[in-house]
Coordinates of C-alpha atoms in Angstrom, one line a residue:
Chain N
M1 CA 5.8 -76.3 138.9
E2 CA 2.2 -75.3 138.5
A3 CA -0.9 -76.2 140.4
G4 CA -4.5 -76.8 139.6
W5 CA -7.5 -75.3 141.2
L6 CA -9.8 -78.0 142.7
A7 CA -13.4 -77.1 142.4
G8 CA -14.5 -74.9 145.2
Q9 CA -11.5 -75.3 147.4
R10 CA -7.8 -74.5 147.4
G11 CA -6.7 -78.0 146.5
W12 CA -3.2 -77.8 145.0
L13 CA -1.7 -80.5 142.8
D14 CA 1.9 -80.3 142.0
L15 CA 1.8 -80.8 138.3
P16 CA 4.3 -79.6 135.8
S17 CA 2.7 -76.4 134.4
R18 CA 2.8 -77.7 130.9
H19 CA 0.4 -80.5 131.8
V20 CA -2.3 -78.2 133.1
G21 CA -3.1 -76.7 129.7
E22 CA -3.0 -80.0 128.1
W23 CA -5.4 -81.7 130.4
L24 CA -7.9 -79.0 130.8
C25 CA -10.6 -78.5 128.3
D26 CA -13.8 -76.6 129.2
R27 CA -17.0 -78.4 128.4
S28 CA -19.3 -75.9 130.1
R29 CA -21.1 -74.9 126.9
G30 CA -18.6 -72.2 126.0
C31 CA -18.8 -70.4 129.3
R32 CA -15.5 -70.1 131.0
H33 CA -15.1 -70.6 134.7
R34 CA -12.2 -71.1 137.0
L35 CA -11.0 -74.7 136.5
G36 CA -9.9 -77.3 138.9
V37 CA -7.9 -80.3 137.9
R38 CA -7.2 -83.6 139.6
Q39 CA -4.5 -86.0 138.6
P40 CA -5.6 -88.8 136.2
G41 CA -4.8 -91.4 138.8
L42 CA -7.1 -90.0 141.5
G43 CA -10.4 -91.7 142.0
R44 CA -13.7 -90.2 142.9
C45 CA -13.2 -91.0 146.5
D46 CA -9.9 -89.2 146.7
S47 CA -9.9 -86.3 149.1
L48 CA -9.1 -84.0 146.3
H49 CA -12.2 -85.0 144.3
R50 CA -15.6 -83.3 144.8
S51 CA -19.0 -84.2 143.5
G52 CA -20.2 -82.1 140.6
Q53 CA -17.0 -82.3 138.7
C54 CA -17.2 -83.1 135.0
S55 CA -15.2 -85.8 133.3
L56 CA -13.1 -84.7 130.5
A57 CA -12.4 -86.2 127.1
G58 CA -10.1 -89.1 127.4
A59 CA -10.7 -89.5 131.1
R60 CA -7.3 -88.0 131.8
A61 CA -8.5 -85.5 134.4
A62 CA -11.6 -84.2 135.9
V63 CA -12.6 -80.5 136.1
G64 CA -14.9 -78.7 138.3
F65 CA -16.3 -75.2 138.1
A66 CA -16.6 -72.7 140.9
Q67 CA -19.2 -70.5 139.2
P68 CA -19.6 -66.9 140.2
G69 CA -23.2 -65.8 140.7
R70 CA -24.7 -63.1 138.5
G71 CA -22.8 -59.9 139.1
E72 CA -20.3 -61.6 141.5
A73 CA -16.6 -61.2 140.8
A74 CA -14.6 -64.4 140.5
A75 CA -12.3 -63.2 143.3
A76 CA -15.2 -63.1 145.6
V77 CA -16.1 -66.7 144.9
R78 CA -12.5 -67.7 145.5
R79 CA -12.4 -65.8 148.8
R80 CA -15.6 -67.4 149.9
A81 CA -14.3 -70.8 149.0
I82 CA -11.0 -70.3 150.8
G83 CA -12.8 -69.0 153.9
R84 CA -14.9 -72.1 154.0
L85 CA -12.3 -74.7 153.4
G86 CA -9.0 -73.4 154.7
P87 CA -5.6 -74.3 153.3
N88 CA -4.9 -77.7 151.9
P89 CA -2.0 -79.4 153.7
R90 CA -0.7 -80.8 150.4
R91 CA 0.2 -77.2 149.4
M92 CA 2.0 -76.3 152.6
G93 CA 5.5 -75.1 152.0
R94 CA 5.1 -74.7 148.2
E95 CA 4.2 -71.6 146.3
P96 CA 3.9 -72.2 142.6
E97 CA 5.8 -69.6 140.6
T98 CA 2.7 -68.3 138.7
L99 CA 0.6 -68.1 141.8
R100 CA 2.6 -65.6 143.8
M101 CA 0.8 -62.5 145.1
I102 CA 0.9 -59.9 142.3
T103 CA 0.9 -56.1 142.5
V104 CA -0.3 -54.4 139.3
Y105 CA 0.9 -50.8 138.6
G106 CA -1.8 -49.6 136.2
F107 CA -3.7 -46.5 135.0
S108 CA -7.4 -47.5 135.1
P109 CA -8.5 -45.6 131.9
S110 CA -5.8 -47.4 129.9
G111 CA -6.9 -50.4 127.9
N112 CA -3.4 -51.9 128.2
C113 CA -3.9 -51.9 131.9
H114 CA -7.5 -53.0 131.8
K115 CA -6.4 -56.1 129.9
V116 CA -4.4 -57.3 133.0
K117 CA -7.3 -56.5 135.4
L118 CA -9.8 -58.4 133.2
L119 CA -7.6 -61.5 133.0
L120 CA -6.8 -61.5 136.7
E121 CA -10.5 -61.3 137.5
Q122 CA -11.4 -64.0 135.1
L123 CA -8.7 -66.2 136.5
G124 CA -10.0 -65.5 140.0
R125 CA -6.6 -64.3 141.1
D126 CA -6.0 -62.0 144.1
Y127 CA -4.0 -59.0 143.3
N128 CA -3.1 -55.5 144.5
W129 CA -3.7 -52.6 142.2
I130 CA -1.6 -49.4 142.5
E131 CA -3.1 -46.6 140.5
T132 CA -0.4 -45.0 138.5
N133 CA -1.5 -42.0 136.3
S134 CA 0.7 -42.0 133.2
A135 CA -1.1 -38.9 132.0
I136 CA 0.5 -36.8 134.8
G137 CA 3.9 -38.3 134.7
E138 CA 3.6 -41.0 137.4
T139 CA 5.4 -43.5 135.2
R140 CA 8.4 -41.1 134.9
T141 CA 9.4 -40.9 138.5
P142 CA 12.8 -42.3 139.5
A143 CA 11.0 -44.9 141.7
F144 CA 8.9 -46.1 138.8
L145 CA 11.7 -46.0 136.2
D146 CA 13.6 -48.2 138.6
K147 CA 10.9 -50.8 138.1
N148 CA 10.4 -50.2 134.3
P149 CA 13.1 -48.2 132.5
N150 CA 10.7 -47.9 129.6
G151 CA 8.4 -45.8 131.8
R152 CA 5.1 -47.4 130.9
V153 CA 2.2 -49.1 132.7
P154 CA 1.0 -51.8 133.2
I155 CA 3.7 -53.7 135.0
I156 CA 3.3 -56.5 137.5
E157 CA 5.5 -57.0 140.5
L158 CA 5.8 -60.3 142.3
D159 CA 6.1 -60.5 146.1
D160 CA 9.8 -61.1 145.8
G161 CA 10.3 -57.9 143.8
R162 CA 10.6 -59.2 140.3
V163 CA 8.9 -57.1 137.6
L164 CA 7.4 -58.0 134.3
A165 CA 6.5 -55.2 131.8
E166 CA 4.4 -55.1 128.5
S167 CA 0.7 -55.8 128.8
N168 CA 0.6 -58.7 126.4
A169 CA 3.7 -60.4 127.9
I170 CA 1.9 -60.2 131.2
L171 CA -1.2 -61.8 129.7
C172 CA 0.9 -64.6 128.3
W173 CA 2.6 -65.3 131.6
L174 CA -0.6 -65.2 133.6
A175 CA -2.4 -67.4 131.0
E176 CA 0.3 -70.1 130.6
G177 CA -1.1 -73.4 131.6
T178 CA -4.7 -72.1 131.7
A179 CA -7.5 -72.4 129.3
F180 CA -6.9 -68.7 128.3
L181 CA -4.0 -69.8 126.0
P182 CA -4.1 -72.9 123.9
A183 CA -1.5 -75.6 124.7
D184 CA -1.2 -76.5 121.0
S185 CA 1.9 -74.9 119.6
W186 CA 0.3 -73.7 116.3
Q187 CA -2.8 -72.3 118.0
K188 CA -0.6 -70.6 120.6
A189 CA 1.4 -69.0 117.8
Q190 CA -1.7 -67.7 116.2
A191 CA -2.8 -66.1 119.5
L192 CA 0.6 -64.5 119.7
S193 CA 0.3 -63.3 116.2
W194 CA -2.9 -61.5 117.1
L195 CA -1.2 -60.1 120.3
F196 CA 1.6 -58.6 118.1
F197 CA -1.0 -57.4 115.6
E198 CA -2.7 -55.6 118.5
Q199 CA 0.4 -53.8 119.6
Y200 CA 1.7 -52.9 116.1
S201 CA -1.3 -52.4 113.9
H202 CA -4.2 -51.7 116.2
E203 CA -3.3 -50.0 119.5
P204 CA -1.0 -47.3 118.0
Y205 CA -3.9 -46.0 116.0
I206 CA -7.1 -46.8 117.9
A207 CA -5.7 -46.2 121.4
V208 CA -3.8 -43.1 120.4
A209 CA -6.8 -41.6 118.7
R210 CA -8.8 -42.1 121.9
F211 CA -6.1 -40.7 124.1
I212 CA -5.8 -37.5 121.9
C213 CA -9.6 -37.0 121.9
G214 CA -10.1 -37.6 125.7
W215 CA -6.8 -36.8 127.4
T216 CA -5.3 -33.8 125.5
P217 CA -6.6 -30.2 125.4
G218 CA -9.1 -29.3 122.7
D219 CA -6.5 -27.2 120.9
S220 CA -3.6 -29.8 121.1
P221 CA -1.5 -29.9 117.9
R222 CA -1.7 -33.7 118.2
R223 CA -5.3 -33.5 116.9
A224 CA -3.9 -32.9 113.4
D225 CA -2.9 -36.6 113.6
L226 CA -6.5 -37.8 114.0
P227 CA -7.5 -38.4 110.4
K228 CA -4.5 -40.6 109.7
L229 CA -4.9 -42.5 113.0
R230 CA -8.6 -43.1 112.3
E231 CA -7.9 -44.3 108.8
R232 CA -5.3 -46.8 110.1
G233 CA -7.6 -47.8 113.0
H234 CA -10.4 -48.7 110.5
A235 CA -7.8 -50.7 108.6
A236 CA -7.1 -52.8 111.7
L237 CA -10.8 -53.2 112.4
A238 CA -11.4 -54.4 108.8
V239 CA -8.7 -57.1 109.4
M240 CA -10.5 -58.2 112.6
E241 CA -13.9 -58.2 110.9
K242 CA -12.5 -60.5 108.1
H243 CA -11.2 -63.0 110.8
L244 CA -14.5 -62.9 112.8
A245 CA -16.6 -63.6 109.7
S246 CA -15.5 -67.2 110.1
N247 CA -14.0 -67.5 113.6
P248 CA -15.7 -66.8 116.9
W249 CA -12.5 -65.9 118.8
F250 CA -8.9 -64.7 118.2
T251 CA -7.1 -66.9 120.7
G252 CA -8.1 -70.2 119.0
A253 CA -11.1 -72.3 119.4
A254 CA -12.1 -70.5 122.6
Y255 CA -12.0 -67.1 124.3
G256 CA -8.6 -66.2 125.7
I257 CA -5.9 -63.6 125.9
A258 CA -5.9 -62.5 122.3
D259 CA -9.6 -61.7 122.7
I260 CA -8.8 -59.8 125.9
A261 CA -6.0 -57.8 124.3
L262 CA -8.0 -56.9 121.2
Y263 CA -11.2 -56.2 123.2
A264 CA -9.4 -53.6 125.4
Y265 CA -9.2 -50.8 122.9
T266 CA -11.8 -52.0 120.3
C267 CA -14.6 -51.5 122.7
V268 CA -13.6 -47.9 123.3
A269 CA -12.7 -47.1 119.7
P270 CA -15.7 -44.7 119.4
H271 CA -14.0 -42.5 122.0
G272 CA -11.4 -41.7 119.4
G273 CA -14.0 -41.1 116.7
I274 CA -13.7 -44.6 115.2
A275 CA -17.3 -45.9 114.8
L276 CA -18.0 -49.6 114.8
D277 CA -21.2 -49.5 112.7
A278 CA -19.5 -51.0 109.7
Y279 CA -18.3 -54.1 111.6
P280 CA -21.2 -56.4 112.5
A281 CA -19.2 -59.5 113.2
L282 CA -16.9 -57.4 115.4
R283 CA -19.8 -56.1 117.4
D284 CA -21.1 -59.6 117.9
W285 CA -17.7 -60.6 119.2
L286 CA -17.6 -57.7 121.6
A287 CA -20.9 -58.9 123.0
R288 CA -19.6 -62.4 123.3
V289 CA -16.5 -61.2 125.2
E290 CA -18.8 -59.2 127.5
A291 CA -20.9 -62.3 128.2
T292 CA -17.9 -64.3 129.5
S293 CA -17.8 -65.3 133.1
S294 CA -16.4 -62.8 135.5
F295 CA -16.1 -60.2 132.8
V296 CA -15.4 -56.7 134.1
P297 CA -16.0 -53.7 131.8
P298 CA -13.5 -50.9 131.5
P299 CA -14.3 -47.8 133.6
A300 CA -16.2 -45.0 131.9
P301 CA -14.1 -41.9 131.2
D302 CA -14.3 -39.3 133.9
A303 CA -16.4 -36.1 133.3
Q304 CA -13.5 -34.1 132.0
A305 CA -12.4 -36.8 129.5
Q306 CA -16.0 -37.4 128.5
A307 CA -16.5 -33.7 127.8
L308 CA -13.4 -33.7 125.6
I309 CA -14.5 -36.8 123.8
D310 CA -17.9 -35.3 123.1
Q311 CA -16.2 -32.2 121.7
S312 CA -14.0 -34.3 119.4
S313 CA -16.8 -36.1 117.6
Chain Y
M1 CA 5.0 -84.2 119.5
E2 CA 8.5 -82.8 118.8
A3 CA 11.7 -84.5 117.9
G4 CA 15.3 -84.0 118.8
W5 CA 18.2 -83.8 116.5
L6 CA 20.7 -86.5 117.1
A7 CA 24.3 -85.3 116.7
G8 CA 25.3 -85.6 113.1
Q9 CA 22.4 -87.6 111.8
R10 CA 18.7 -87.4 111.4
G11 CA 17.9 -89.4 114.5
W12 CA 14.4 -88.5 115.7
L13 CA 13.1 -89.2 119.1
D14 CA 9.4 -88.8 119.8
L15 CA 9.5 -86.6 122.8
P16 CA 6.9 -84.2 123.9
S17 CA 8.1 -80.8 122.6
R18 CA 8.0 -79.3 126.1
H19 CA 10.7 -81.7 127.2
V20 CA 13.2 -80.7 124.5
G21 CA 13.7 -77.2 125.9
E22 CA 13.9 -78.5 129.4
W23 CA 16.5 -81.1 128.7
L24 CA 18.7 -79.2 126.4
C25 CA 21.4 -76.9 127.7
D26 CA 24.4 -75.9 125.7
R27 CA 27.7 -76.3 127.2
S28 CA 29.7 -75.5 124.2
R29 CA 31.4 -72.4 125.7
G30 CA 28.6 -70.0 124.7
C31 CA 28.7 -71.0 121.0
R32 CA 25.4 -72.3 119.8
H33 CA 25.1 -75.2 117.5
R34 CA 22.3 -77.5 116.4
L35 CA 21.5 -79.8 119.2
G36 CA 20.8 -83.5 119.4
V37 CA 19.1 -85.2 122.3
R38 CA 18.8 -88.7 123.4
Q39 CA 16.3 -90.0 125.9
P40 CA 17.6 -90.2 129.4
G41 CA 17.2 -93.9 129.5
L42 CA 19.4 -94.6 126.5
G43 CA 22.9 -95.9 127.1
R44 CA 26.0 -95.0 125.2
C45 CA 25.7 -98.3 123.2
D46 CA 22.2 -97.5 122.0
S47 CA 22.0 -97.0 118.3
L48 CA 20.8 -93.5 118.8
H49 CA 23.9 -92.5 120.7
R50 CA 27.1 -91.4 119.0
S51 CA 30.6 -90.7 120.3
G52 CA 31.5 -87.1 120.9
Q53 CA 28.3 -86.3 122.7
C54 CA 28.5 -84.2 125.8
S55 CA 26.7 -85.2 129.0
L56 CA 24.4 -82.6 130.4
A57 CA 23.9 -81.4 134.0
G58 CA 21.8 -83.9 135.9
A59 CA 22.6 -86.6 133.4
R60 CA 19.1 -86.3 132.1
A61 CA 20.1 -86.2 128.5
A62 CA 23.1 -86.1 126.2
V63 CA 23.7 -83.6 123.6
G64 CA 25.9 -83.6 120.5
F65 CA 26.8 -80.7 118.3
A66 CA 27.0 -80.7 114.5
Q67 CA 29.3 -77.8 114.2
P68 CA 29.4 -75.8 111.0
G69 CA 32.9 -74.9 109.8
R70 CA 34.0 -71.3 109.4
G71 CA 31.7 -69.6 106.9
E72 CA 29.6 -72.7 106.4
A73 CA 25.8 -72.3 106.9
A74 CA 24.1 -74.6 109.3
A75 CA 21.8 -75.9 106.6
A76 CA 24.8 -77.1 104.6
V77 CA 26.0 -79.1 107.6
R78 CA 22.6 -80.6 108.0
R79 CA 22.4 -81.5 104.3
R80 CA 25.8 -83.1 104.5
A81 CA 24.9 -85.1 107.5
I82 CA 21.6 -86.3 106.0
G83 CA 23.3 -87.3 102.8
R84 CA 25.8 -89.4 104.7
L85 CA 23.4 -91.2 107.0
G86 CA 20.1 -91.4 105.3
P87 CA 16.7 -91.4 107.0
N88 CA 16.3 -93.0 110.4
P89 CA 13.6 -95.7 110.4
R90 CA 12.3 -94.5 113.8
R91 CA 11.1 -91.4 112.1
M92 CA 9.3 -93.0 109.2
G93 CA 5.6 -92.0 109.1
R94 CA 6.0 -89.1 111.5
E95 CA 6.5 -85.4 110.6
P96 CA 6.6 -83.2 113.7
E97 CA 4.5 -80.1 113.5
T98 CA 7.3 -77.7 113.9
L99 CA 9.5 -79.4 111.4
R100 CA 7.3 -79.1 108.3
M101 CA 8.8 -77.5 105.2
I102 CA 8.4 -73.7 105.5
T103 CA 8.0 -71.1 102.9
V104 CA 8.9 -67.6 104.0
Y105 CA 7.4 -64.6 102.1
G106 CA 9.9 -61.8 103.0
F107 CA 11.5 -58.6 101.7
S108 CA 15.2 -59.0 102.2
P109 CA 16.0 -55.4 103.3
S110 CA 13.3 -55.6 106.0
G111 CA 14.7 -56.3 109.5
N112 CA 11.4 -57.9 110.4
C113 CA 12.0 -60.4 107.6
H114 CA 15.7 -60.9 108.3
K115 CA 14.8 -62.0 111.9
V116 CA 13.1 -65.1 110.5
K117 CA 15.9 -65.9 108.1
L118 CA 18.5 -65.5 110.8
L119 CA 16.7 -67.9 113.2
L120 CA 16.0 -70.4 110.4
E121 CA 19.7 -70.4 109.5
Q122 CA 20.7 -70.8 113.2
L123 CA 18.3 -73.6 113.7
G124 CA 19.7 -75.3 110.6
R125 CA 16.2 -75.5 109.0
D126 CA 15.6 -75.8 105.3
Y127 CA 13.2 -73.3 103.9
N128 CA 12.0 -71.6 100.7
W129 CA 12.2 -67.8 100.5
I130 CA 9.9 -66.0 98.2
E131 CA 11.1 -62.4 97.8
T132 CA 8.1 -60.1 98.3
N133 CA 8.8 -56.4 97.9
S134 CA 6.5 -54.5 100.2
A135 CA 8.0 -51.2 99.0
I136 CA 6.3 -51.7 95.6
G137 CA 3.0 -53.1 96.7
E138 CA 3.7 -56.8 96.5
T139 CA 2.1 -57.3 99.9
R140 CA -1.1 -55.7 98.7
T141 CA -2.0 -58.0 95.8
P142 CA -5.2 -60.1 96.2
A143 CA -3.1 -63.3 96.3
F144 CA -1.0 -62.0 99.2
L145 CA -3.9 -60.5 101.1
D146 CA -5.6 -63.9 100.9
K147 CA -2.6 -65.2 102.9
N148 CA -2.3 -62.2 105.3
P149 CA -5.2 -59.7 105.3
N150 CA -3.0 -57.3 107.2
G151 CA -0.8 -57.0 104.1
R152 CA 2.6 -57.3 105.7
V153 CA 5.7 -59.5 105.5
P154 CA 7.1 -61.7 106.8
I155 CA 4.7 -64.5 106.8
I156 CA 5.5 -68.2 106.9
E157 CA 3.4 -70.8 105.1
L158 CA 3.5 -74.5 105.9
D159 CA 3.4 -77.2 103.3
D160 CA -0.3 -77.8 104.1
G161 CA -1.1 -74.2 103.4
R162 CA -1.4 -72.8 106.9
V163 CA -0.1 -69.3 107.4
L164 CA 1.5 -67.5 110.4
A165 CA 2.0 -63.7 110.4
E166 CA 3.9 -61.3 112.6
S167 CA 7.7 -61.7 112.7
N168 CA 7.9 -62.1 116.5
A169 CA 5.1 -64.7 116.6
I170 CA 7.0 -66.6 113.9
L171 CA 10.2 -66.5 116.0
C172 CA 8.3 -67.8 119.1
W173 CA 6.8 -70.7 117.1
L174 CA 10.1 -71.7 115.5
A175 CA 12.0 -71.4 118.8
E176 CA 9.5 -73.3 121.0
G177 CA 11.3 -76.3 122.5
T178 CA 14.7 -75.1 121.4
A179 CA 17.5 -73.3 123.2
F180 CA 16.5 -70.1 121.5
L181 CA 13.6 -69.6 124.0
P182 CA 13.9 -70.4 127.7
A183 CA 11.6 -73.2 129.0
D184 CA 11.3 -71.4 132.3
S185 CA 8.0 -69.6 132.5
W186 CA 9.3 -66.3 134.0
Q187 CA 12.3 -66.2 131.7
K188 CA 10.1 -66.9 128.7
A189 CA 7.8 -64.0 129.8
Q190 CA 10.8 -61.7 130.0
A191 CA 11.8 -62.6 126.5
L192 CA 8.3 -61.9 125.3
S193 CA 8.3 -58.6 127.1
W194 CA 11.4 -57.6 125.0
L195 CA 9.6 -58.9 121.9
F196 CA 6.7 -56.6 122.6
F197 CA 9.0 -53.7 123.5
E198 CA 10.7 -54.2 120.1
Q199 CA 7.4 -54.0 118.2
Y200 CA 6.0 -51.1 120.2
S201 CA 8.8 -48.9 121.5
H202 CA 11.7 -49.7 119.1
E203 CA 10.7 -50.8 115.6
P204 CA 8.1 -48.0 115.0
Y205 CA 10.9 -45.4 115.4
I206 CA 14.2 -47.0 114.4
A207 CA 12.9 -49.0 111.5
V208 CA 10.6 -46.3 110.2
A209 CA 13.4 -43.7 110.4
R210 CA 15.6 -46.0 108.3
F211 CA 12.8 -46.7 105.8
I212 CA 12.2 -43.0 105.3
C213 CA 15.9 -42.3 104.8
G214 CA 16.6 -45.1 102.4
W215 CA 13.3 -46.0 100.7
T216 CA 11.4 -42.7 100.2
P217 CA 12.4 -39.9 97.8
G218 CA 14.7 -37.2 99.1
D219 CA 11.8 -34.7 99.1
S220 CA 9.2 -36.9 100.8
P221 CA 7.0 -35.1 103.3
R222 CA 7.6 -38.0 105.6
R223 CA 11.1 -36.7 106.3
A224 CA 9.5 -34.1 108.6
D225 CA 8.9 -37.0 111.0
L226 CA 12.6 -37.8 111.3
P227 CA 13.5 -35.7 114.4
K228 CA 10.7 -37.2 116.5
L229 CA 11.4 -40.7 115.2
R230 CA 15.1 -40.3 116.0
E231 CA 14.4 -39.0 119.5
R232 CA 12.1 -41.9 120.3
G233 CA 14.6 -44.3 118.7
H234 CA 17.3 -43.1 121.1
A235 CA 14.9 -43.5 124.0
A236 CA 14.6 -47.2 123.0
L237 CA 18.3 -47.6 122.7
A238 CA 18.8 -46.1 126.1
V239 CA 16.5 -48.7 127.7
M240 CA 18.4 -51.4 126.0
E241 CA 21.8 -50.0 127.1
K242 CA 20.5 -50.0 130.7
H243 CA 19.6 -53.6 130.5
L244 CA 22.9 -54.6 128.8
A245 CA 24.9 -52.9 131.5
S246 CA 24.2 -55.9 133.7
N247 CA 22.9 -58.6 131.3
P248 CA 24.6 -60.2 128.3
W249 CA 21.4 -61.0 126.5
F250 CA 17.7 -60.1 126.2
T251 CA 16.3 -63.6 125.9
G252 CA 17.4 -64.8 129.3
A253 CA 20.7 -66.4 130.3
A254 CA 21.6 -67.1 126.7
Y255 CA 21.3 -65.7 123.2
G256 CA 17.9 -66.3 121.6
I257 CA 14.9 -64.8 119.9
A258 CA 14.6 -61.5 121.8
D259 CA 18.2 -60.9 120.8
I260 CA 17.4 -61.7 117.2
A261 CA 14.4 -59.5 117.2
L262 CA 16.2 -56.5 118.7
Y263 CA 19.3 -57.0 116.7
A264 CA 17.4 -56.8 113.4
Y265 CA 16.9 -53.0 113.4
T266 CA 19.4 -51.9 116.0
C267 CA 22.3 -53.0 113.8
V268 CA 21.0 -50.8 111.0
A269 CA 19.8 -47.8 113.1
P270 CA 22.6 -45.6 111.6
H271 CA 20.8 -45.9 108.2
G272 CA 18.1 -43.8 109.8
G273 CA 20.5 -41.3 111.3
I274 CA 20.5 -42.9 114.7
A275 CA 24.1 -43.3 115.7
L276 CA 25.2 -45.9 118.2
D277 CA 28.2 -44.1 119.6
A278 CA 26.6 -43.4 123.0
Y279 CA 25.8 -47.0 123.7
P280 CA 29.0 -49.0 124.4
A281 CA 27.2 -52.0 126.0
L282 CA 24.8 -52.2 123.1
R283 CA 27.7 -52.2 120.6
D284 CA 29.4 -55.0 122.5
W285 CA 26.1 -56.9 122.4
L286 CA 25.8 -56.4 118.6
A287 CA 29.3 -57.9 118.3
R288 CA 28.3 -60.9 120.5
V289 CA 25.2 -61.5 118.3
E290 CA 27.4 -61.4 115.2
A291 CA 29.7 -64.0 116.7
T292 CA 27.0 -66.6 117.3
S293 CA 27.2 -69.8 115.3
S294 CA 25.6 -69.7 111.8
F295 CA 25.0 -65.9 112.1
V296 CA 24.0 -64.3 108.8
P297 CA 24.2 -60.5 108.4
P298 CA 21.4 -58.5 106.9
P299 CA 22.0 -57.6 103.3
A300 CA 23.6 -54.2 102.6
P301 CA 21.2 -51.6 101.1
D302 CA 21.3 -51.5 97.3
A303 CA 23.0 -48.6 95.6
Q304 CA 19.8 -46.5 95.3
A305 CA 18.9 -46.9 99.0
Q306 CA 22.5 -46.3 100.0
A307 CA 22.6 -43.1 98.0
L308 CA 19.5 -41.9 99.7
I309 CA 20.8 -42.9 103.1
D310 CA 24.0 -41.0 102.4
Q311 CA 22.0 -37.9 101.5
S312 CA 19.9 -38.2 104.7
S313 CA 22.8 -38.0 107.2

């Protein structure tokens, strides 16, 4: 079971999760906000309805938006709303699977980890973040390997101890039943195709070039790999540019998790010596991602990494 | 909309695709066959019901199995059944999205391509296969790049010209609403996690080591990469071995697309000089995959590739 956010309050509806994605469509002029849903049968006077909601195509549901103010994180809006309204009795005793409290083990400079933070912020979800520095072996401790034998961040851990690894699988799970992943089977498959493209044809070149430039010593033998990595990174960006020449997003008709996944390392490609000048449609897309509601930018490299990046150009 | 196979005939039911996965569960002692479904409300005398069907847990649906004989491909069973029974009038005028005729562009020795063939065979789907030799540049022609700007096989093309790339995204699309991908959100996410593991931590080492050994000249400079590729390939196999010590499958409770994806290159890892002797649970799992219904093995390397493989050991 899944639940829908009711505009401005914690109003849970016990809907099968598969319905949420089907009924929700965002008419807020391309901006994306947290969505609330009411069941089709509910009238405007129902306690779960709230003025200011927008009717949706087909009158199957109504959606309201709790819009963050300028510079305000979605989580802050949610906390404010919860504080004002308190729990909804309809929700008592139920905890939808996808709304359990989440702990993220992540390394902040990692684009793979930032993907998860960005989606959680844009979903308005509360979460704990445990900084786990993979560059100094914190993903190779016995305690961490017990959670993920593959020794990589990010992972998410639910409050009952279950763990999910692989950044793009985490995005899919978090986005299921939300507007960040299309409900249409073919569109969803296209989004998945871009997620696999990102992990196979994009990240291993663009992210690795960046890592070598900023997080290995200036005399690392790995720097010999940079020309090949940059060549293949540019090949990936050219594929993206071709798509963006006739499509505004990678997830489907609207912004979503394939955009989040591809944004994560594309926006920092210049750290690895991969300039974006030759890709105008791609630069426009980066700007559109950065204009989405509740967007949070990746952190700037620390002084040591920035110095190494500057030396690598 | 999706449709269910009725046991032994082409009996379509217009069910939302999300319900098919939910209602189907295979009680045939771990063997996997093509599944038929009837709506919960239908009685045994309904024209869509057929003797020999099995009742399912919760009496929500009934499932029948069109079992292939020993050595018989599922597609042959399907063709035989269709020839005997003819079209069902309830289906006239409808063609479910996921049951359109599919053309696969694939290179037979590629494990990524074999994944798609294996699932199509096990689903009992008809398809066209267009052999596309990526080793001699057939994925870099203008005509192919027009279909997939990333220049890789496999891709699938629907009869209306739409194209889907990335082997694991193709598996997800084909498997949606079938028993090859769990309907449960968390289980599905775990399967996706293994699919991303396969493309990021497994294929780039095990498949590439194999390719270098069998499909590049004996004096290729790429052979210098083999020690590192083999080391990382073994690391991936160790992660799989750990999982298989307490789980029979990667997709969830039953065999499915994460098993298909991981099987594809694991079974041929020795071609790349990556022996499987140290992984007993993994070898048992390979045998279980090979015992599934309608399993088709990957083709043996041709004589030239086999000679190069033999020289590389």
